[in-house]
Coordinates of C-alpha atoms and ligand atoms in Angstrom, one line a residue:
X1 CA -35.0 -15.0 -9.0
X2 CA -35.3 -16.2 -6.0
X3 CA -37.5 -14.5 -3.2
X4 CA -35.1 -13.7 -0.3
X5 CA -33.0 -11.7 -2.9
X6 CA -36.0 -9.9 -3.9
X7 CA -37.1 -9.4 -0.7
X8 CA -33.5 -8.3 -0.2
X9 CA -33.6 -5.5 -2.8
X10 CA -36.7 -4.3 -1.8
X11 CA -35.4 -3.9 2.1
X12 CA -32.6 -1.9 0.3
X13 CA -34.8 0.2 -1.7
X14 CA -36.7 1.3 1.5
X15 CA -33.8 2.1 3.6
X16 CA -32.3 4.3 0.7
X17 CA -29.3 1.6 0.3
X18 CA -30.7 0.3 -3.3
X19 CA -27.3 0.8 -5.7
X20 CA -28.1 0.8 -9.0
X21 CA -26.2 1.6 -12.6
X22 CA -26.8 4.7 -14.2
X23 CA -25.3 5.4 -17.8
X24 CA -24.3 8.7 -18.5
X25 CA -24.0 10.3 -21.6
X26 CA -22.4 12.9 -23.7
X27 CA -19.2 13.6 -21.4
X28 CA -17.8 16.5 -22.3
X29 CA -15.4 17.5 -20.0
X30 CA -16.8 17.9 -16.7
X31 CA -20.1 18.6 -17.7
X32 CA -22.1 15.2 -18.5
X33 CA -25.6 14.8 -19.9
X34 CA -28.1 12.5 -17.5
X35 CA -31.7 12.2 -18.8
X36 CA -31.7 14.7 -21.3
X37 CA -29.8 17.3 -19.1
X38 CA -26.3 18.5 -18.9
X39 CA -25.0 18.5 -14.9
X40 CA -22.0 19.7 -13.5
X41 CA -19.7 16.0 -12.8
X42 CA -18.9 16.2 -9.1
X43 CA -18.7 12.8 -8.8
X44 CA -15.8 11.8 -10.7
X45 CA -11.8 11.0 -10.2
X46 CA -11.1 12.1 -13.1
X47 CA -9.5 14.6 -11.0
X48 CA -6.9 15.8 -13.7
X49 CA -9.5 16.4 -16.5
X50 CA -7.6 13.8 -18.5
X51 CA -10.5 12.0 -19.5
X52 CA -12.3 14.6 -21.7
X53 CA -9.2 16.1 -22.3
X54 CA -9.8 15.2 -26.7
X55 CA -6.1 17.7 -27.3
X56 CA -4.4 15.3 -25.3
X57 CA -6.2 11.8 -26.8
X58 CA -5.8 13.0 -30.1
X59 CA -2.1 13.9 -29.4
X60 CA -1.6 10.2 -28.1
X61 CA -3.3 8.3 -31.4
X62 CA -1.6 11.1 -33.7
X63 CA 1.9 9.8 -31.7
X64 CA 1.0 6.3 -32.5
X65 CA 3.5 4.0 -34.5
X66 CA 1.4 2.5 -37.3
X67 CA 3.9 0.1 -38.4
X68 CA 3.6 -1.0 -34.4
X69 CA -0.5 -1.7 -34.0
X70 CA -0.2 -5.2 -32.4
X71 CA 2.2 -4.8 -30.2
X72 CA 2.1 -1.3 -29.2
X73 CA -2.1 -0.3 -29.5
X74 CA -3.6 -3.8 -29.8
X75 CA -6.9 -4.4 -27.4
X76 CA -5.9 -8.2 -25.7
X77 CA -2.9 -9.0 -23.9
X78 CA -4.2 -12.6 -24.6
X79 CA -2.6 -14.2 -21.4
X80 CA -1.3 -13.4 -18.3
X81 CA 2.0 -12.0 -17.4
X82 CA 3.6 -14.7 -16.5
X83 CA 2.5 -16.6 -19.4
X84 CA 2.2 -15.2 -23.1
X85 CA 1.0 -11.3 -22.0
X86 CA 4.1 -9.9 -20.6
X87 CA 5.0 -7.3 -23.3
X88 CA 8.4 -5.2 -23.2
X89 CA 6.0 -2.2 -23.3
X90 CA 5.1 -3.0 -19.6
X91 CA 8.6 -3.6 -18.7
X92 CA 9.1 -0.1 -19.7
X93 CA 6.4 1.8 -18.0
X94 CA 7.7 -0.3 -14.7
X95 CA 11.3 1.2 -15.6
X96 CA 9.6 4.9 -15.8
X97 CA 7.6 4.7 -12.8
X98 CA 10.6 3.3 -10.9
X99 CA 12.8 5.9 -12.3
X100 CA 10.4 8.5 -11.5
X101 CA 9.9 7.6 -7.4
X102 CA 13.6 7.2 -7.4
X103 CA 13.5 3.7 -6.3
X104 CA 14.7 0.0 -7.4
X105 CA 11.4 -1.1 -8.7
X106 CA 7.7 -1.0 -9.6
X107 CA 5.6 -3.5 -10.7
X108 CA 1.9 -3.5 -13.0
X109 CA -1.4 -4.7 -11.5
X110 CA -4.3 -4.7 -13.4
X111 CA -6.6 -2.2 -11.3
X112 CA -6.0 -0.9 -7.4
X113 CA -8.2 -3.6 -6.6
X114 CA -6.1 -5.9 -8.1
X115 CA -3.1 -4.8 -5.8
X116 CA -4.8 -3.8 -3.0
X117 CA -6.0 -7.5 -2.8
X118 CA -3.1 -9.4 -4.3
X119 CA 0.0 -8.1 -2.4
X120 CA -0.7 -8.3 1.3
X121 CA -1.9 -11.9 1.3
X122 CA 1.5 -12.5 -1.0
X123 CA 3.6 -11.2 1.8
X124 CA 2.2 -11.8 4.8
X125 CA 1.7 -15.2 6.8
X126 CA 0.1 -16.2 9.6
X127 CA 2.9 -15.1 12.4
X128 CA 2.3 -11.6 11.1
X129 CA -0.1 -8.3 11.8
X130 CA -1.4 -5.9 9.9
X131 CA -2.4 -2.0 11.7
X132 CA -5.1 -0.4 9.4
X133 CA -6.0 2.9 9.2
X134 CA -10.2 2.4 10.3
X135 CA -11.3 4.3 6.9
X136 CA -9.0 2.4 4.8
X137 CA -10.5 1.5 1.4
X138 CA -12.9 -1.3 1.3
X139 CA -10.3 -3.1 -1.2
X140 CA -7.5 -2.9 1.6
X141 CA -10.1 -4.5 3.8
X142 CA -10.8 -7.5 1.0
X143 CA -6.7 -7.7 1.2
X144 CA -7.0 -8.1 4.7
X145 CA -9.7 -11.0 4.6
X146 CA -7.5 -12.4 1.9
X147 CA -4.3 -12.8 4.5
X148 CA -3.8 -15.2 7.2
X149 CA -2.0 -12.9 9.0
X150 CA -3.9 -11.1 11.8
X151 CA -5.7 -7.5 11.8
X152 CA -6.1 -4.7 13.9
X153 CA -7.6 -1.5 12.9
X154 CA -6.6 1.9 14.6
X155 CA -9.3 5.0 14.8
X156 CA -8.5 7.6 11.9
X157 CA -5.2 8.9 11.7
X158 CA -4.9 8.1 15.3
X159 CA -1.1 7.5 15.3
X160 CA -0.9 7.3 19.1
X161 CA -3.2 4.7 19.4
X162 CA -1.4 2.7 16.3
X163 CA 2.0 3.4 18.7
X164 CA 0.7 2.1 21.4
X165 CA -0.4 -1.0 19.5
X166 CA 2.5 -1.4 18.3
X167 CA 4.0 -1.4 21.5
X168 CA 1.5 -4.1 22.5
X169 CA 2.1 -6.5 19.9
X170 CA 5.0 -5.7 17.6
X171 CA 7.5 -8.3 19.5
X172 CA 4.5 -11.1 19.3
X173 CA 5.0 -11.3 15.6
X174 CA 7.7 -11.8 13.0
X175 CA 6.4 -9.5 10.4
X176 CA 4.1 -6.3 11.3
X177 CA 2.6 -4.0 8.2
X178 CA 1.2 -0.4 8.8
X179 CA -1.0 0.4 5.9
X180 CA -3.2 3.9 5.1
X181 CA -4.0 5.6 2.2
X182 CA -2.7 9.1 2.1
X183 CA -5.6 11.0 0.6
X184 CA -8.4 9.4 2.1
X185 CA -11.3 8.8 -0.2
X186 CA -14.4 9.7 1.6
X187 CA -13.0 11.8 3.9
X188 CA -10.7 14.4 2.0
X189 CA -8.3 14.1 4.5
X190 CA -4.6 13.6 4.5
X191 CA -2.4 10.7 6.3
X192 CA 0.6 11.7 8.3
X193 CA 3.1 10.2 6.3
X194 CA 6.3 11.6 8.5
X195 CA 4.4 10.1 11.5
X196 CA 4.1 6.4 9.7
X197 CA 7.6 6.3 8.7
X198 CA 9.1 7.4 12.3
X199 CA 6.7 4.6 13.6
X200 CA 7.7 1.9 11.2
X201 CA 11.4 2.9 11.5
X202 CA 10.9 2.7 15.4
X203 CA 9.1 -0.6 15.1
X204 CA 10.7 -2.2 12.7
X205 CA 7.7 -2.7 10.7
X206 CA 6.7 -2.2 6.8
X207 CA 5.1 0.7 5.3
X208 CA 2.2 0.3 3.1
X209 CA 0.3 3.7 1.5
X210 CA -2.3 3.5 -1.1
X211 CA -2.0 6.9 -3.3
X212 CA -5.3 6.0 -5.2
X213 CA -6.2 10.0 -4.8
X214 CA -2.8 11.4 -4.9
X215 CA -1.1 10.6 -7.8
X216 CA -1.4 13.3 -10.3
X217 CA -1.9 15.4 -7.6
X218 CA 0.6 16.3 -5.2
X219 CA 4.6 17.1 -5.6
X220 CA 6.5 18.8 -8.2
X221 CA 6.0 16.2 -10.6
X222 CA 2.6 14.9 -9.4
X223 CA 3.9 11.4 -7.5
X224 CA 1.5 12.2 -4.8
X225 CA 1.5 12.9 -1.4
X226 CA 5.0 11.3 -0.7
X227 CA 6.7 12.7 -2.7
X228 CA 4.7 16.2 -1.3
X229 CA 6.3 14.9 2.4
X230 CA 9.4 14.1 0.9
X231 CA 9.1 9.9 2.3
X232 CA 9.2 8.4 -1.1
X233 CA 12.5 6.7 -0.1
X234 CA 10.8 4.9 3.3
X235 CA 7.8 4.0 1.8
X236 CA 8.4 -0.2 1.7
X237 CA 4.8 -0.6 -0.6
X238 CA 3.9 2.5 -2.5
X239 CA 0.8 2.0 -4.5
X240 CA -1.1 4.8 -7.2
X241 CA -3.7 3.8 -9.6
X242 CA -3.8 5.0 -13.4
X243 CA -8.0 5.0 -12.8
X244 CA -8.2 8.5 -11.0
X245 CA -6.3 11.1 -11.8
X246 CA -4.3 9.6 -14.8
X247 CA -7.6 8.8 -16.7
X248 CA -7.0 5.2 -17.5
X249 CA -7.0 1.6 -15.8
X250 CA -4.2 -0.2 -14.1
X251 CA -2.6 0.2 -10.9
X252 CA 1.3 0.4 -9.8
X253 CA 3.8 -0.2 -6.7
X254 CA 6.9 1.2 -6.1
X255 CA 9.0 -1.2 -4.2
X256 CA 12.3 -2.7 -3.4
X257 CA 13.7 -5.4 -6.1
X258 CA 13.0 -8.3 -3.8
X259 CA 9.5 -7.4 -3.0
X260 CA 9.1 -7.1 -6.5
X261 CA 10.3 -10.5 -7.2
X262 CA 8.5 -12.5 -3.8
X263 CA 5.0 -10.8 -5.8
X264 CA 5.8 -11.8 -9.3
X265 CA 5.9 -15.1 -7.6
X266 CA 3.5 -15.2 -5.4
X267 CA 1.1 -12.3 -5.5
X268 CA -2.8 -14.3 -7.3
X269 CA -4.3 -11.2 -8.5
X270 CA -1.5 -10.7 -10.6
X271 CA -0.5 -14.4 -11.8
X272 CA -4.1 -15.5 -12.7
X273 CA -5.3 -12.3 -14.6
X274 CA -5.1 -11.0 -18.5
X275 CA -2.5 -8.7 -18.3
X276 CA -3.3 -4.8 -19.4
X277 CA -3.6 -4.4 -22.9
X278 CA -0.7 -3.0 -25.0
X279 CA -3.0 0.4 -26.1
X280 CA -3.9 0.6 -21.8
X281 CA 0.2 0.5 -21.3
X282 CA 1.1 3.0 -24.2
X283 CA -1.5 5.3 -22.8
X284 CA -0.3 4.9 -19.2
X285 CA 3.2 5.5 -20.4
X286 CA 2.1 8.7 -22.2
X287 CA -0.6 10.1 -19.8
X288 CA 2.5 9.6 -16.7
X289 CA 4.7 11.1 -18.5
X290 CA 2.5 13.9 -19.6
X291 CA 1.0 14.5 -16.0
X292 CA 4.2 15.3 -14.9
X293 CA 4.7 18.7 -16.2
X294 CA 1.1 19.3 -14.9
X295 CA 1.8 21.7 -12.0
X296 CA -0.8 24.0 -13.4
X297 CA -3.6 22.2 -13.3
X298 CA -2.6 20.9 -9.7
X299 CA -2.4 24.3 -8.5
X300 CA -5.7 25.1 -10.1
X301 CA -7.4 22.2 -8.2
X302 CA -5.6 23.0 -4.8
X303 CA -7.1 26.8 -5.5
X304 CA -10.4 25.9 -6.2
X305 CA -10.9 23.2 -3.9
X306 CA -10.1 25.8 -0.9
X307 CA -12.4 28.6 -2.3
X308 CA -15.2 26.3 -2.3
X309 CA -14.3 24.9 1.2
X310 CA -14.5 28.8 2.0
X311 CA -17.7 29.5 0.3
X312 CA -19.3 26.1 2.3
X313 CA -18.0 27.5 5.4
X314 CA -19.2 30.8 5.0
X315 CA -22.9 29.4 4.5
X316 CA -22.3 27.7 7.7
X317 CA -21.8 23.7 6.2
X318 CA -19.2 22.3 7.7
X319 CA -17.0 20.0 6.0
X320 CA -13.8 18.2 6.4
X321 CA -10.6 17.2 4.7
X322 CA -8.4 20.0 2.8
X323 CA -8.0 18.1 -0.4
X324 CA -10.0 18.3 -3.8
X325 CA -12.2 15.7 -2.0
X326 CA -14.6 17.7 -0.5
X327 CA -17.1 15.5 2.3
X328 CA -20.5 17.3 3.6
X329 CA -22.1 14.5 5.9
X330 CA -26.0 14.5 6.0
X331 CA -26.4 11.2 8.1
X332 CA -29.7 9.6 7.1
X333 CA -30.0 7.5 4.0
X334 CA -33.2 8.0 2.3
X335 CA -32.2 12.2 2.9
X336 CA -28.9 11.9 1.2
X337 CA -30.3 9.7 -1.4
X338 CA -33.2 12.6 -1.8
X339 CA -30.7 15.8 -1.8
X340 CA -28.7 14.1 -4.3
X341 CA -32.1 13.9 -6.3
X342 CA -32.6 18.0 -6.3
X343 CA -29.2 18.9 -6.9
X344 CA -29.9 17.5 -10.1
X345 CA -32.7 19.4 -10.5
X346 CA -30.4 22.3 -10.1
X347 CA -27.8 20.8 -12.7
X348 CA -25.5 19.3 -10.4
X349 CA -24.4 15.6 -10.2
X350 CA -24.1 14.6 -6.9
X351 CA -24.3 11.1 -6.2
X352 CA -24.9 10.1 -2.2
X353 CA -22.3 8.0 -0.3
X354 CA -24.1 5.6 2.1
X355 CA -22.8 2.5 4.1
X356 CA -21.0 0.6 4.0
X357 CA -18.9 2.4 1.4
X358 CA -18.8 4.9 4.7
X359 CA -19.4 4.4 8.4
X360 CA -23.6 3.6 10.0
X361 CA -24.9 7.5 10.5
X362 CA -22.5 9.2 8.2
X363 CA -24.4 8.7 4.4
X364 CA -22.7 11.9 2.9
X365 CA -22.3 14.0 -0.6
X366 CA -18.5 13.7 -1.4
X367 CA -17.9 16.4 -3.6
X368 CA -15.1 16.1 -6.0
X369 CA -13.5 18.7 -8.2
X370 CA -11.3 18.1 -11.1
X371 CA -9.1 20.6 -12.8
X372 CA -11.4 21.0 -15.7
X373 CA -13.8 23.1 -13.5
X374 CA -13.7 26.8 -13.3
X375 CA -15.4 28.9 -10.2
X376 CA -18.6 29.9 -12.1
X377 CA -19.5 26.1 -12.4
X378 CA -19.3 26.2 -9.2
X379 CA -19.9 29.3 -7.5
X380 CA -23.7 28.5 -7.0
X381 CA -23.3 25.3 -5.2
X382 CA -22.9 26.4 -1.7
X383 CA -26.5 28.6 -1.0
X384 CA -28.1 25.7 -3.2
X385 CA -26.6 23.5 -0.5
X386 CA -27.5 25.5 2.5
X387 CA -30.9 26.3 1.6
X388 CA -32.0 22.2 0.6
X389 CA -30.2 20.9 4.1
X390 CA -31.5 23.5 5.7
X391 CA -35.3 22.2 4.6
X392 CA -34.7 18.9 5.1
X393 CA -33.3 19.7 8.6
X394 CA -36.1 21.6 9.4
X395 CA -38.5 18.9 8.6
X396 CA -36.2 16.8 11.1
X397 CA -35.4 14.0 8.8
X398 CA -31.1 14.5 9.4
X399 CA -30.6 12.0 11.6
X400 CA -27.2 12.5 11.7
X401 CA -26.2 15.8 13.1
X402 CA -26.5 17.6 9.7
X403 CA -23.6 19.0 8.7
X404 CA -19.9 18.6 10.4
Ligands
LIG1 N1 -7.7 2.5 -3.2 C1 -8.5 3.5 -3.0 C2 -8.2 4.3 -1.8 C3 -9.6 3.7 -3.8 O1 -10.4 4.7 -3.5 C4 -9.8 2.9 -4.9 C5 -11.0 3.1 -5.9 N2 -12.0 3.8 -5.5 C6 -8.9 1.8 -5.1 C7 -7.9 1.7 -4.3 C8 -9.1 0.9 -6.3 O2 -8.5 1.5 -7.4 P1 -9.0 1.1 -8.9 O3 -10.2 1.9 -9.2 O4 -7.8 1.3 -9.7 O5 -9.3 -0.4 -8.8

């Protein structure tokens, strides 16, 4: 290898910014086993429980036509869509998740990734502007770099200052998309979505929300937080992802007929991939359908989400958001990297966010619950918390403010 990448990894080891892969075994719900010991998951998006749920997988292979294992269950797609891979199976889960939102159309990307970086650079040119939520996901950022058009970034659900850009700038250019993610993934927090819409309806601009932590989550039947706001309907670009709560892979947007069509055609990270795989539709066709009648387990969530918010609180950590997303910001590096170390020692696995998944000075645990988890799991968390920080603070190694 050559030296300036090892020198590289070992300047990332020092500063506590080393990422490295970790298999975990023995999943069983949301208790995994790591190094010989079972730990409570609260790192995962598998926010429905869907993905240790073995009722539900074996209800989908008993449900499985036999006579059907090609088409229906096999493991390549074998091309891409828009050559041999295009299945009437994904036709179909298009026409469901249409149906479901209400609107003319959806159309199947591989991951979120995948249509996060494949349909602004389709649609946009270089006479148009994108306004970007600051703590947008770093695969709406790729997007971004992807387009010719030209970006501007607005401070956190600051929608005054992304009025008074558009103010600024709309009339300089032909095209001008707004894009946020509703349930914002390190932060817990929620996008105004009534506020975006009024905006893009005053501006005449496009609306662009990534649901990537709302689907399955929010609204009656789990379509996220539009359908929670009740803005399905003025959403131009509408994008969920089957990898979080719907326990799979694959990504989907809900969109006009035209859009659809100008992506088909245009949109690279659909037209040079493998499509899914016919077993990867059938379960996203079964697992949407399912999550729909979910409302229990949503509720659950909601409920314990807020009683552990409470129980932080109450031990005086401050923390952010009102989601299942749960962020306690430590600052430093190296100390989030060694908290994360003894809260395994205490059976809990908590991994530690650092930049530049998140902003310089904001390294933080983001704790996420999933419906599988009950309040005993839990109920110990918050003195553990209070007690480590509180020894790491006192040794003044938070460089960050400590808790917010
Ligand atoms: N958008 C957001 C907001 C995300 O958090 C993520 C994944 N962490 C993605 C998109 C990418 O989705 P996927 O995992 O399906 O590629």
């Amino acid at each position: 290898m050559s030296a300036d990448y090892k020198e590289e990894l070992i300047r990332l080891q020092e500063s506590g910014r080393l990422r490295q892969l970790r298999p975990l075994a023995g999943r069983q719900g949301c208790h995994v086993q790591c190094q010989g010991k079972e730990l409570l998951n609260l790192t995962s998006n598998d926010y429905l429980g869907l993905a240790g749920d073995a009722s539900l997988l074996r209800r989908f292979y008993e449900g499985m036509d036999a006579g059907n294992l090609l088409e229906g269950y096999g493991l390549g797609a074998a091309s891409s869509r828009l050559l041999a891979g295009d299945t009437a199976l994904a036709h179909q889960l298009e026409q469901d998740l249409a149906l479901a939102y209400g609107r003319p159309a959806a159309l199947l990307f591989n991951s979120g990734y995948h249509a996060n970086i494949g349909i602004l650079p389709a649609l946009l040119g270089k006479n148009d502007l994108i306004l970007s939520d600051k703590l947008n996901h770093a695969s709406i950022h790729d997007g971004m770099q992807l387009c010719l058009a030209t970006h501007k970034r607005f401070a956190h659900r600051d929608y005054d200052q992304l009025e008074r850009l558009l103010v600024t700038h709309r009339q300089r250019y032909e095209r001008v998309v707004m894009v946020s993610e509703s349930v914002f993934s390190m932060d817990g927090d929620v996008a105004d979505l009534s506020r975006l819409v009024q905006l893009k309806k005053e501006f005449d601009a496009l609306l662009y929300v990534d649901e990537a932590h709302a689907v399955g989550l929010y609204g009656e039947a789990g379509l996220g937080k539009a359908e929670e706001q009740g803005v399905v309907a003025d959403i131009d670009l509408l994008m969920g992802t089957f990898g979080k709560a719907l326990a799979s892979i694959g990504a989907f947007v809900i969109c006009g007929q035209d859009l659809r069509d100008y992506l088909i055609n245009h949109s690279r990270s659909l037209i040079f991939t493998t499509a899914l795989p016919p077993v990867v539709l059938n379960w996203n066709r079964f697992v949407f359908q399912q999550q729909q009648a979910m409302g229990k387990q949503r509720r659950h969530l909601a409920a314990l989400s807020l009683q552990l918010r409470q129980a932080l609180q109450q031990q005086g950590l401050s923390t952010g958001g009102d989601t299942n997303i749960i962020p306690l910001i430590i600052g430093g590096d190296q100390e989030t990297v060694g908290l994360a170390g003894k809260l395994q020692e205490y059976g809990f696995l908590i991994f530690p966010v650092r930049p530049p998944a998140v902003p310089e000075g904001t390294a933080r645990f983001r704790l996420s619950l999933t419906a599988d988890m009950a309040w005993p799991d839990l109920q110990g968390l918050p003195a553990i918390l209070s007690r480590e920080l509180a020894a790491v603070s006192s040794q003044g190694r938070i460089r960050g403010g400590g808790t917010r």
